[in-house]
């Protein structure tokens, strides 16, 4: 199966920017996704980017995609304590119509006041 | 908004019991998934289904089975619960290419 890698931990101060990085293996993935998981809850779809895009911005969130390096990042501007959560990167399965996603292990973001 | 509802938030069962985890989605999605989540291991796919009565094994199907008799409902069955099946179980549904939407999770403890 596809392999998605993320660093496990990130700590930032409130008000700073956070950048969460992810690498993936399947260059033919159509969509790449970012999910957020708060303690004790399910995963919430935060944003996604289509593979023919380089960047997508949505309020405080910026997604950058470097297809050549198979690198995806999520930047959170003006990070707040409420942004503390686990963030998962995911890629869609090659050529699949089944919608199966492959997830990284998640990055635990801790925001200090 | 898409709603994926899991029948229980917390469940405690005894070793050897047959356990049913239920999941219902209200958006007419073809695809449904069961994952388990364990610290340090991320999400691992147990089973998925792309149509009524159809099922496919994921990466860790051993000790589990599934049932999809209706499009909106996908059940995960632990035939004989064991302590190593203590975990957080997450159900999801999707339309191909549009990401998956998750339920709130069921934390299962097997004693």
Coordinates of N, CA and C in Angstrom, one line a residue:
Chain A
X1 N 0.8 -1.2 0.0 CA 0.0 0.0 0.0 C 0.8 1.3 0.0
X2 N 0.2 2.3 -0.1 CA 0.9 3.6 -0.1 C 1.4 3.9 1.2
X3 N 2.5 4.8 1.3 CA 3.2 5.1 2.5 C 3.1 6.6 2.7
X4 N 2.6 7.0 3.8 CA 2.5 8.4 4.2 C 3.2 8.7 5.4
X5 N 4.2 9.6 5.4 CA 5.0 9.9 6.6 C 4.8 11.3 7.1
X6 N 4.8 11.4 8.4 CA 4.7 12.7 9.1 C 5.5 12.6 10.3
X7 N 6.0 13.8 10.8 CA 6.7 13.9 12.1 C 5.6 13.7 13.1
X8 N 6.0 13.3 14.3 CA 5.0 12.9 15.3 C 4.5 14.1 16.2
X9 N 5.5 15.0 16.4 CA 5.2 16.1 17.4 C 5.6 17.4 16.9
X10 N 4.8 18.5 17.3 CA 5.1 19.8 16.9 C 4.6 20.7 18.1
X11 N 5.5 21.6 18.6 CA 5.0 22.5 19.6 C 5.3 23.9 19.2
X12 N 4.3 24.8 19.4 CA 4.4 26.2 19.0 C 3.8 27.1 20.1
X13 N 4.2 28.4 20.0 CA 3.5 29.3 20.9 C 2.3 29.9 20.3
X14 N 1.3 30.2 21.1 CA 0.1 30.9 20.6 C 0.5 32.2 19.8
X15 N -0.2 32.3 18.7 CA 0.1 33.5 17.8 C 1.1 33.2 16.7
X16 N 2.0 32.2 16.9 CA 2.9 31.9 15.9 C 2.3 31.1 14.8
X17 N 3.0 30.9 13.7 CA 2.5 30.0 12.6 C 3.0 28.6 12.9
X18 N 2.2 27.6 12.5 CA 2.6 26.2 12.6 C 2.7 25.6 11.2
X19 N 3.7 24.8 11.0 CA 3.8 24.1 9.7 C 3.9 22.6 10.0
X20 N 3.0 21.9 9.4 CA 3.0 20.4 9.6 C 3.3 19.8 8.2
X21 N 4.3 18.9 8.2 CA 4.8 18.4 6.9 C 4.4 16.9 6.8
X22 N 4.4 16.5 5.5 CA 4.0 15.2 5.2 C 4.6 14.8 3.8
X23 N 5.1 13.5 3.7 CA 5.5 13.0 2.4 C 4.7 11.8 2.1
X24 N 4.5 11.6 0.8 CA 3.7 10.5 0.4 C 4.4 9.8 -0.8
X25 N 3.9 8.6 -1.2 CA 4.6 7.9 -2.2 C 3.9 7.8 -3.5
X26 N 2.6 7.9 -3.6 CA 1.8 7.6 -4.8 C 1.7 8.9 -5.6
X27 N 2.5 9.0 -6.7 CA 2.5 10.3 -7.5 C 1.2 10.4 -8.3
X28 N 0.4 9.3 -8.4 CA -0.8 9.5 -9.2 C -2.0 9.7 -8.3
X29 N -1.8 10.0 -7.0 CA -3.0 10.3 -6.1 C -3.7 11.5 -6.7
X30 N -5.0 11.5 -6.7 CA -5.8 12.6 -7.2 C -5.9 13.7 -6.2
X31 N -6.2 13.3 -5.0 CA -6.5 14.3 -3.9 C -5.6 13.9 -2.7
X32 N -5.2 15.0 -2.0 CA -4.5 14.8 -0.8 C -5.3 15.6 0.3
X33 N -5.3 15.1 1.5 CA -6.2 15.6 2.5 C -5.5 15.9 3.8
X34 N -6.1 16.8 4.6 CA -5.7 17.1 6.0 C -6.9 16.9 6.9
X35 N -6.7 16.1 7.9 CA -7.7 15.9 8.9 C -7.2 16.4 10.3
X36 N -8.2 16.7 11.1 CA -7.9 17.2 12.5 C -8.6 16.2 13.4
X37 N -8.0 15.8 14.5 CA -8.6 15.0 15.5 C -8.4 15.6 16.9
X38 N -9.5 16.0 17.5 CA -9.4 16.5 18.9 C -9.5 15.4 19.8
X39 N -9.1 15.5 21.1 CA -9.1 14.4 22.0 C -10.4 13.7 22.2
X40 N -10.4 12.4 22.0 CA -11.6 11.6 22.2 C -12.6 11.7 21.1
X41 N -12.3 12.3 20.0 CA -13.2 12.5 18.9 C -12.8 11.8 17.7
X42 N -13.7 11.8 16.7 CA -13.4 11.3 15.4 C -12.5 12.3 14.6
X43 N -12.3 11.9 13.3 CA -11.5 12.8 12.5 C -12.4 13.8 11.7
X44 N -11.9 15.0 11.6 CA -12.7 16.1 11.0 C -11.9 16.5 9.7
X45 N -12.6 16.4 8.5 CA -11.9 16.8 7.3 C -11.7 18.3 7.4
X46 N -10.4 18.7 7.3 CA -10.1 20.2 7.4 C -10.0 20.8 6.0
X47 N -9.3 20.2 5.1 CA -9.1 20.7 3.8 C -8.5 19.7 2.9
X48 N -8.6 19.9 1.6 CA -8.0 19.0 0.7 C -7.4 19.8 -0.5
X49 N -6.5 19.1 -1.3 CA -6.0 19.8 -2.4 C -6.0 18.8 -3.6
X50 N -6.3 19.3 -4.7 CA -6.3 18.5 -5.9 C -4.9 18.4 -6.5
X51 N -4.5 17.3 -7.1 CA -3.1 17.1 -7.4 C -2.6 18.0 -8.5
X52 N -3.4 18.8 -9.2 CA -2.9 19.7 -10.2 C -2.8 21.1 -9.7
X53 N -2.9 21.2 -8.3 CA -2.8 22.5 -7.7 C -1.5 22.6 -6.9
X54 N -0.9 23.8 -6.7 CA 0.3 23.9 -5.9 C 0.0 24.4 -4.5
X55 N -1.1 25.2 -4.5 CA -1.4 25.8 -3.2 C -3.0 26.0 -3.1
X56 N -3.4 25.9 -1.8 CA -4.8 26.2 -1.5 C -4.9 27.0 -0.2
X57 N -5.6 28.0 -0.2 CA -5.7 28.8 1.0 C -7.2 28.9 1.5
X58 N -7.4 28.7 2.8 CA -8.7 28.7 3.4 C -8.6 29.3 4.7
X59 N -8.9 30.6 4.8 CA -8.8 31.4 6.0 C -7.4 31.2 6.6
X60 N -7.3 30.7 7.8 CA -5.9 30.6 8.4 C -5.1 29.4 7.9
X61 N -5.7 28.6 7.1 CA -5.0 27.4 6.6 C -4.5 27.6 5.2
X62 N -3.2 27.2 5.0 CA -2.6 27.2 3.7 C -2.0 25.8 3.4
X63 N -2.4 25.2 2.3 CA -1.9 23.9 1.9 C -0.9 24.1 0.8
X64 N 0.3 23.6 0.9 CA 1.3 23.6 -0.2 C 1.6 22.2 -0.7
X65 N 1.6 22.0 -2.0 CA 1.9 20.7 -2.6 C 3.0 20.8 -3.5
X66 N 4.1 20.0 -3.3 CA 5.2 19.9 -4.2 C 5.2 18.5 -4.7
X67 N 4.7 18.4 -6.0 CA 4.5 17.1 -6.6 C 5.8 16.4 -6.9
X68 N 6.8 17.2 -7.3 CA 8.1 16.7 -7.6 C 8.7 15.9 -6.4
X69 N 8.6 16.6 -5.3 CA 9.2 16.0 -4.1 C 8.2 15.1 -3.3
X70 N 6.9 15.1 -3.8 CA 5.9 14.4 -3.1 C 5.8 14.8 -1.6
X71 N 5.7 16.1 -1.5 CA 5.7 16.8 -0.2 C 4.4 17.6 0.0
X72 N 3.8 17.5 1.1 CA 2.6 18.2 1.4 C 2.7 18.9 2.7
X73 N 2.3 20.2 2.8 CA 2.4 20.8 4.1 C 1.1 21.6 4.4
X74 N 0.9 21.7 5.7 CA -0.3 22.5 6.2 C 0.3 23.6 7.1
X75 N 0.0 24.8 6.7 CA 0.4 26.0 7.6 C -0.8 26.5 8.2
X76 N -0.7 26.7 9.5 CA -1.8 27.3 10.3 C -1.3 28.7 10.8
X77 N -1.9 29.8 10.3 CA -1.5 31.1 10.7 C -2.1 31.4 12.1
X78 N -1.4 32.3 12.9 CA -1.9 32.8 14.1 C -2.5 31.6 15.0
X79 N -1.7 30.6 15.2 CA -2.1 29.4 15.9 C -2.7 29.7 17.3
X80 N -3.8 29.1 17.6 CA -4.5 29.3 18.9 C -4.5 28.0 19.7
X81 N -4.7 28.1 21.0 CA -4.7 26.9 21.8 C -5.8 25.9 21.4
X82 N -6.9 26.4 20.8 CA -7.9 25.5 20.2 C -7.4 24.7 19.0
X83 N -6.3 25.0 18.5 CA -5.7 24.3 17.4 C -5.0 23.0 17.8
X84 N -4.7 22.9 19.1 CA -4.1 21.8 19.7 C -4.9 20.5 19.4
X85 N -4.2 19.6 18.7 CA -4.9 18.4 18.2 C -3.9 17.5 17.5
X86 N -4.4 16.4 17.0 CA -3.6 15.5 16.1 C -4.0 15.8 14.6
X87 N -3.1 16.1 13.8 CA -3.3 16.4 12.4 C -2.8 15.2 11.5
X88 N -3.7 14.7 10.7 CA -3.4 13.6 9.8 C -3.4 14.0 8.3
X89 N -2.3 13.6 7.6 CA -2.2 13.7 6.2 C -2.8 12.4 5.6
X90 N -3.4 12.5 4.4 CA -3.9 11.3 3.8 C -3.9 11.5 2.3
X91 N -3.6 10.4 1.6 CA -3.7 10.4 0.1 C -4.7 9.4 -0.3
X92 N -5.2 9.6 -1.5 CA -6.2 8.7 -2.1 C -5.4 7.5 -2.8
X93 N -6.1 6.4 -2.9 CA -5.4 5.3 -3.5 C -5.3 5.4 -5.0
X94 N -4.2 4.9 -5.5 CA -3.9 5.1 -6.9 C -5.1 4.6 -7.8
X95 N -5.6 5.4 -8.6 CA -6.6 5.0 -9.6 C -7.8 4.4 -9.0
X96 N -8.1 4.7 -7.8 CA -9.2 4.0 -7.1 C -10.5 4.8 -7.2
X97 N -11.6 4.1 -7.5 CA -12.9 4.7 -7.4 C -13.5 4.4 -6.0
X98 N -12.8 3.7 -5.2 CA -13.4 3.2 -3.9 C -13.3 4.3 -2.8
X99 N -12.5 5.3 -3.0 CA -12.3 6.3 -2.0 C -11.5 5.9 -0.8
X100 N -10.7 4.8 -1.0 CA -9.9 4.4 0.2 C -8.8 5.4 0.3
X101 N -8.5 5.8 1.6 CA -7.4 6.8 1.9 C -6.3 6.1 2.7
X102 N -5.1 6.5 2.5 CA -4.0 6.1 3.3 C -3.5 7.2 4.1
X103 N -3.4 6.9 5.4 CA -3.1 8.0 6.4 C -1.7 7.9 6.9
X104 N -1.2 9.0 7.3 CA 0.0 9.1 8.1 C -0.3 8.8 9.5
X105 N 0.7 8.7 10.4 CA 0.4 8.4 11.8 C -0.1 9.5 12.6
X106 N 0.0 10.7 12.0 CA -0.5 11.9 12.7 C 0.5 12.7 13.4
X107 N 0.4 14.0 13.4 CA 1.3 14.9 14.1 C 0.5 15.6 15.3
X108 N 1.0 15.4 16.5 CA 0.4 16.0 17.6 C 0.9 17.4 17.7
X109 N 0.0 18.4 17.5 CA 0.3 19.8 17.6 C -0.1 20.3 19.0
X110 N 0.9 20.8 19.8 CA 0.7 21.4 21.1 C 0.9 22.9 21.0
X111 N -0.1 23.7 21.4 CA 0.0 25.1 21.3 C 0.1 25.7 22.8
X112 N 1.3 26.4 23.1 CA 1.5 26.9 24.4 C 1.0 28.3 24.5
X113 N 0.3 28.7 25.6 CA -0.2 30.0 25.7 C 0.9 31.0 26.0
Chain B
X1 N -24.8 19.0 6.1 CA -23.6 18.3 6.5 C -23.7 16.8 6.6
X2 N -22.7 16.2 6.2 CA -22.6 14.7 6.3 C -22.6 14.3 7.8
X3 N -23.5 13.3 8.0 CA -23.5 12.8 9.4 C -23.2 11.3 9.4
X4 N -22.2 10.9 10.2 CA -21.8 9.5 10.4 C -22.0 9.3 11.8
X5 N -22.8 8.3 12.2 CA -23.2 8.1 13.6 C -22.8 6.7 14.0
X6 N -22.0 6.6 15.1 CA -21.7 5.3 15.6 C -22.5 5.1 16.9
X7 N -22.9 3.9 17.1 CA -24.0 3.6 18.1 C -23.6 3.8 19.5
X8 N -22.3 3.7 19.8 CA -21.8 3.9 21.2 C -20.5 4.7 21.2
X9 N -20.4 5.5 22.2 CA -19.1 6.2 22.4 C -18.1 5.4 23.2
X10 N -18.6 4.7 24.2 CA -17.8 3.8 25.1 C -18.5 2.5 25.2
X11 N -17.7 1.4 25.2 CA -18.2 0.1 25.4 C -17.2 -0.7 26.2
X12 N -17.7 -1.5 27.1 CA -16.9 -2.4 27.9 C -17.5 -3.8 27.7
X13 N -16.7 -4.8 27.2 CA -17.1 -6.1 27.0 C -16.1 -7.1 27.6
X14 N -16.6 -8.3 27.8 CA -15.8 -9.4 28.4 C -15.1 -10.2 27.3
X15 N -14.0 -10.7 27.6 CA -13.3 -11.6 26.7 C -14.2 -12.8 26.3
X16 N -14.2 -13.0 24.9 CA -15.0 -14.1 24.4 C -16.4 -13.7 24.0
X17 N -16.9 -12.5 24.3 CA -18.2 -12.0 23.9 C -18.2 -11.7 22.4
X18 N -19.4 -11.8 21.8 CA -19.5 -11.3 20.4 C -20.0 -9.9 20.5
X19 N -19.3 -9.0 19.8 CA -19.5 -7.6 19.9 C -19.9 -7.0 18.6
X20 N -20.9 -6.2 18.6 CA -21.4 -5.5 17.4 C -21.2 -4.0 17.5
X21 N -20.5 -3.4 16.5 CA -20.3 -2.0 16.5 C -21.1 -1.5 15.2
X22 N -22.0 -0.6 15.5 CA -22.9 -0.1 14.4 C -22.5 1.3 13.9
X23 N -22.7 1.5 12.6 CA -22.4 2.8 12.0 C -23.5 3.1 10.9
X24 N -24.0 4.3 11.0 CA -25.0 4.7 10.0 C -24.6 6.1 9.4
X25 N -24.7 6.2 8.1 CA -24.5 7.5 7.4 C -25.7 7.9 6.7
X26 N -25.8 9.3 6.6 CA -27.1 9.8 6.0 C -26.9 10.5 4.7
X27 N -25.8 10.3 4.0 CA -25.5 11.0 2.8 C -25.5 10.1 1.5
X28 N -26.0 8.9 1.6 CA -26.1 8.0 0.5 C -24.8 7.7 -0.1
X29 N -23.7 7.6 0.7 CA -22.4 7.3 0.2 C -22.3 5.8 -0.1
X30 N -21.5 5.6 -1.2 CA -21.4 4.2 -1.6 C -20.4 3.4 -0.7
X31 N -19.3 4.2 -0.3 CA -18.2 3.5 0.4 C -18.3 3.7 1.9
X32 N -18.0 2.7 2.6 CA -17.9 2.8 4.1 C -16.7 2.0 4.6
X33 N -16.2 2.4 5.7 CA -14.9 1.9 6.2 C -15.0 1.7 7.7
X34 N -14.2 0.7 8.2 CA -13.9 0.6 9.6 C -12.4 0.6 9.8
X35 N -12.0 1.6 10.7 CA -10.6 1.7 11.1 C -10.5 1.4 12.6
X36 N -9.3 1.0 13.0 CA -9.0 1.1 14.5 C -7.8 2.0 14.6
X37 N -7.8 2.7 15.8 CA -6.7 3.6 16.0 C -6.1 3.3 17.4
X38 N -4.8 3.1 17.3 CA -4.0 2.8 18.5 C -2.8 3.8 18.6
X39 N -2.5 4.2 19.9 CA -1.4 5.1 20.0 C -0.1 4.6 19.3
X40 N 0.5 5.5 18.6 CA 1.8 5.2 17.9 C 1.6 4.4 16.6
X41 N 0.4 3.9 16.3 CA 0.2 3.1 15.1 C -0.7 3.8 14.1
X42 N -1.3 4.9 14.5 CA -2.2 5.7 13.6 C -3.5 4.9 13.3
X43 N -4.0 5.1 12.1 CA -5.3 4.5 11.7 C -4.9 3.2 10.9
X44 N -5.6 2.1 11.2 CA -5.4 0.9 10.4 C -6.7 0.5 9.9
X45 N -6.8 0.2 8.6 CA -8.1 -0.2 8.0 C -8.4 -1.7 8.3
X46 N -9.6 -1.9 8.8 CA -10.0 -3.3 9.1 C -10.7 -3.9 7.9
X47 N -11.8 -3.3 7.5 CA -12.6 -3.7 6.4 C -13.2 -2.5 5.7
X48 N -13.6 -2.6 4.5 CA -14.4 -1.6 3.8 C -15.4 -2.2 2.9
X49 N -16.3 -1.4 2.5 CA -17.4 -1.9 1.6 C -17.8 -0.8 0.6
X50 N -17.9 -1.2 -0.7 CA -18.2 -0.2 -1.7 C -19.6 -0.4 -2.3
X51 N -20.4 -1.3 -1.7 CA -21.8 -1.4 -2.1 C -22.5 -2.3 -1.1
X52 N -23.8 -2.3 -1.2 CA -24.5 -3.2 -0.3 C -24.1 -4.7 -0.5
X53 N -23.9 -5.4 0.6 CA -23.5 -6.8 0.6 C -22.1 -7.0 0.0
X54 N -21.4 -6.0 -0.3 CA -20.0 -6.2 -0.8 C -19.0 -5.8 0.4
X55 N -17.9 -6.5 0.5 CA -16.9 -6.1 1.5 C -15.6 -6.5 1.0
X56 N -14.6 -5.8 1.5 CA -13.2 -6.0 1.1 C -12.4 -6.0 2.4
X57 N -11.4 -6.9 2.5 CA -10.5 -6.9 3.7 C -9.6 -5.7 3.6
X58 N -9.3 -5.1 4.7 CA -8.3 -4.1 4.8 C -7.0 -4.7 5.2
X59 N -6.2 -3.9 6.0 CA -4.9 -4.4 6.4 C -4.9 -5.3 7.6
X60 N -5.9 -5.3 8.4 CA -5.9 -6.1 9.7 C -7.3 -6.7 9.9
X61 N -7.8 -7.6 9.0 CA -9.1 -8.1 9.2 C -9.3 -9.3 10.2
X62 N -8.1 -9.8 10.6 CA -8.2 -11.0 11.5 C -9.0 -10.7 12.8
X63 N -9.9 -11.6 13.1 CA -10.7 -11.5 14.3 C -11.9 -10.6 14.1
X64 N -12.1 -10.1 12.9 CA -13.3 -9.2 12.7 C -14.1 -9.7 11.5
X65 N -15.4 -9.3 11.4 CA -16.2 -9.5 10.2 C -17.0 -8.3 10.1
X66 N -17.7 -8.1 8.9 CA -18.6 -7.0 8.7 C -19.8 -7.4 8.0
X67 N -20.8 -6.5 8.1 CA -22.1 -6.7 7.5 C -22.6 -5.4 6.9
X68 N -23.1 -5.5 5.6 CA -23.7 -4.3 5.0 C -24.9 -4.7 4.3
X69 N -26.0 -4.8 5.0 CA -27.3 -5.2 4.4 C -28.1 -4.0 3.8
X70 N -27.8 -2.8 4.3 CA -28.4 -1.6 3.7 C -27.3 -0.6 3.4
X71 N -27.5 0.3 2.5 CA -26.5 1.2 2.0 C -26.0 2.1 3.2
X72 N -26.9 2.5 4.0 CA -26.6 3.5 5.0 C -25.9 2.9 6.3
X73 N -25.9 1.5 6.4 CA -25.5 0.9 7.7 C -24.3 -0.1 7.4
X74 N -23.3 0.1 8.2 CA -22.1 -0.8 8.1 C -21.7 -1.3 9.5
X75 N -21.8 -2.6 9.7 CA -21.6 -3.1 11.1 C -20.2 -3.8 11.2
X76 N -19.6 -3.6 12.2 CA -18.3 -4.4 12.5 C -18.6 -5.4 13.6
X77 N -18.2 -6.6 13.4 CA -18.4 -7.7 14.4 C -17.1 -8.3 14.9
X78 N -17.0 -8.3 16.2 CA -15.9 -9.0 16.8 C -16.5 -10.4 17.2
X79 N -16.1 -11.4 16.6 CA -16.7 -12.7 16.8 C -16.5 -13.3 18.2
X80 N -15.3 -13.0 18.7 CA -14.9 -13.5 20.1 C -13.9 -12.5 20.6
X81 N -14.4 -11.5 21.3 CA -13.6 -10.4 21.7 C -12.4 -10.8 22.5
X82 N -11.2 -10.2 22.2 CA -10.0 -10.5 23.0 C -9.4 -9.1 23.5
X83 N -8.6 -9.2 24.5 CA -8.0 -8.0 25.1 C -7.2 -7.2 24.1
X84 N -6.6 -7.8 23.1 CA -5.8 -7.1 22.2 C -6.7 -6.3 21.1
X85 N -8.0 -6.5 21.3 CA -8.9 -5.7 20.5 C -9.5 -4.4 21.2
X86 N -8.9 -4.2 22.4 CA -9.2 -2.9 23.1 C -8.6 -1.8 22.2
X87 N -9.4 -0.9 21.8 CA -9.0 0.2 20.9 C -10.1 1.2 20.7
X88 N -9.7 2.2 19.9 CA -10.7 3.2 19.4 C -11.1 2.7 18.0
X89 N -12.4 2.6 17.7 CA -12.8 2.2 16.4 C -13.5 3.3 15.8
X90 N -13.1 3.6 14.5 CA -13.7 4.7 13.8 C -14.3 4.2 12.5
X91 N -15.5 4.7 12.3 CA -16.3 4.4 11.0 C -16.2 5.6 10.1
X92 N -16.2 5.4 8.8 CA -16.2 6.5 7.9 C -17.0 6.2 6.6
X93 N -17.4 7.2 6.0 CA -18.1 7.0 4.7 C -17.6 7.9 3.7
X94 N -17.7 7.6 2.4 CA -17.2 8.5 1.4 C -17.8 8.3 0.0
X95 N -17.8 9.4 -0.8 CA -18.0 9.3 -2.2 C -16.6 9.3 -2.8
X96 N -16.3 8.5 -3.8 CA -14.9 8.4 -4.3 C -14.4 9.8 -4.7
X97 N -13.2 10.1 -4.2 CA -12.5 11.3 -4.6 C -12.9 12.5 -3.8
X98 N -13.8 12.4 -2.8 CA -14.2 13.5 -2.1 C -13.9 13.4 -0.6
X99 N -13.0 12.6 -0.3 CA -12.6 12.5 1.1 C -13.6 11.6 1.9
X100 N -13.1 11.2 3.1 CA -14.0 10.4 4.0 C -14.5 11.2 5.1
X101 N -15.7 10.9 5.6 CA -16.2 11.6 6.7 C -16.4 10.6 7.9
X102 N -15.9 11.0 9.0 CA -15.8 10.1 10.1 C -16.9 10.2 11.2
X103 N -17.2 9.1 11.9 CA -18.1 9.2 13.0 C -17.2 9.6 14.2
X104 N -17.9 9.7 15.4 CA -17.2 10.2 16.6 C -16.3 9.2 17.3
X105 N -16.4 8.0 16.8 CA -15.5 6.9 17.4 C -16.2 6.2 18.5
X106 N -15.8 4.9 18.7 CA -16.2 4.1 19.8 C -15.0 3.6 20.5
X107 N -14.9 3.9 21.8 CA -13.7 3.4 22.5 C -14.2 2.1 23.2
X108 N -13.6 1.0 22.7 CA -14.0 -0.4 23.2 C -12.9 -0.9 24.1
X109 N -13.3 -1.3 25.3 CA -12.4 -2.0 26.3 C -12.9 -3.4 26.4
X110 N -12.0 -4.3 26.3 CA -12.3 -5.7 26.5 C -11.5 -6.2 27.7
X111 N -12.3 -6.7 28.7 CA -11.7 -7.1 30.0 C -11.8 -8.6 30.2

